[in-house]
C-alpha positions as MATLAB code, in Angstrom:
seq = 'MGSIDQGNSYIFPINSGDSFVGQYASTTNFSEILISVETDTKFTLTINFSSNGKDLGLTQNYVENTPSANAFIYRIPPLLRYFQVELLNTDTTNQLYLRLETLLKSVMIYQENNNAPATNVVITNPL';
ca = [
      -6.843  160.211  -50.559;
      -3.096  160.054  -50.404;
       0.120  161.920  -49.931;
       3.468  161.380  -51.674;
       6.239  160.791  -49.158;
       9.212  162.696  -50.604;
      11.607  161.322  -47.973;
      10.978  157.765  -49.191;
      10.793  158.460  -52.931;
      13.816  158.607  -55.258;
      14.514  159.090  -58.982;
      18.292  158.807  -59.380;
      19.789  155.524  -60.688;
      21.761  153.493  -58.152;
      25.092  151.826  -58.902;
      25.579  148.092  -58.476;
      25.762  147.184  -54.780;
      24.672  150.649  -53.627;
      21.380  151.590  -52.010;
      18.935  154.377  -51.331;
      17.882  154.758  -47.689;
      14.831  156.906  -47.032;
      13.841  158.818  -43.914;
      11.593  157.540  -41.152;
       8.095  158.941  -41.663;
       4.998  158.760  -39.493;
       2.151  156.487  -40.527;
      -0.322  158.245  -38.227;
      -3.597  158.886  -40.069;
      -2.659  156.523  -42.906;
      -3.965  153.020  -43.506;
      -1.723  151.905  -46.375;
       1.777  152.427  -47.712;
       1.784  152.099  -51.512;
       5.235  151.772  -53.090;
       5.997  151.543  -56.798;
       9.427  150.662  -58.195;
      10.441  150.962  -61.829;
      14.025  150.054  -62.716;
      16.074  147.952  -65.122;
      18.003  145.913  -62.512;
      17.445  143.328  -59.806;
      16.814  144.828  -56.384;
      15.788  144.234  -52.806;
      13.176  146.515  -51.283;
      13.218  146.680  -47.484;
      10.578  148.378  -45.369;
      11.803  149.188  -41.862;
       9.228  149.827  -39.147;
       9.856  151.610  -35.860;
       7.743  152.561  -32.858;
       9.779  155.726  -32.195;
      11.313  156.714  -35.559;
      14.852  155.809  -34.461;
      15.091  152.195  -33.371;
      14.321  149.341  -35.743;
      11.276  147.338  -34.685;
      10.786  144.971  -37.624;
      11.443  144.685  -41.357;
       9.783  143.333  -44.468;
      11.921  142.368  -47.488;
      10.908  141.984  -51.117;
      13.513  140.430  -53.430;
      13.090  140.927  -57.176;
      15.515  138.768  -59.171;
      14.056  139.509  -62.610;
      13.893  143.061  -63.962;
      10.540  143.982  -65.485;
       9.333  146.564  -67.985;
       6.340  147.086  -65.678;
       6.288  148.705  -62.262;
       6.494  146.543  -59.148;
       3.688  147.570  -56.763;
       3.715  146.887  -53.018;
       0.697  147.514  -50.762;
       1.807  147.429  -47.154;
      -0.154  148.085  -43.971;
       1.580  150.382  -41.460;
       2.757  147.841  -38.893;
       4.285  150.386  -36.486;
       4.047  154.169  -36.080;
       7.016  154.970  -38.365;
       8.409  153.413  -41.541;
      11.438  153.812  -43.809;
      12.145  152.532  -47.340;
      15.466  151.055  -48.471;
      16.216  149.968  -52.030;
      19.405  147.984  -52.764;
      20.620  147.417  -56.334;
      21.566  143.717  -56.185;
      22.435  143.466  -59.888;
      25.967  143.332  -61.301;
      25.189  146.402  -63.440;
      24.384  149.987  -62.605;
      20.788  151.123  -63.012;
      19.988  153.185  -66.092;
      16.828  154.531  -64.456;
      14.966  154.360  -61.166;
      11.511  155.570  -60.259;
      10.766  154.784  -56.617;
       7.606  156.438  -55.330;
       6.013  156.046  -51.933;
       2.421  157.098  -51.407;
       0.741  157.174  -47.999;
      -2.957  156.445  -48.362;
      -5.876  156.960  -46.041;
      -9.117  155.097  -46.447;
     -12.245  157.186  -46.202;
     -15.743  155.801  -45.908;
     -18.538  157.973  -47.221;
     -21.816  157.540  -45.379;
     -24.973  159.230  -46.503;
     -26.671  161.285  -43.812;
     -30.317  160.128  -43.774;
     -31.522  163.438  -42.330;
     -30.029  165.563  -45.104;
     -30.337  165.750  -48.876;
     -28.554  162.953  -50.760;
     -25.768  165.312  -51.812;
     -24.501  165.699  -48.216;
     -22.270  162.972  -46.801;
     -20.454  162.327  -43.556;
     -16.777  161.346  -43.887;
     -15.395  158.966  -41.287;
     -12.028  157.265  -40.964;
     -12.338  153.583  -39.975;
      -9.070  153.615  -38.026;
];
């Protein structure tokens, strides 16, 4: 199961030296942040974490110095209650395209109920 986070997704190319800064979003009820980046330039992806959605608690940086024809995929656990995505175009050229998508994923465990027919299951969240 998952939900696209529109506040931390972006599709407009970024000029050299400029950045996209997303909005703080809650990670409550989610066990993974899945980010994909497709672009034709070098970039730095920064994930900001916050305990209150305002003040910076910690960051994780991913520096990509070689553009790729394939998507860069980042699987990140929610380290604090809120997160925010920043993408900086570190190349000397403007981007021709950018596809930055952030998906919040929840992990569900399906357990068969031994007292019911095999088609019935109990859904639990391990968090």
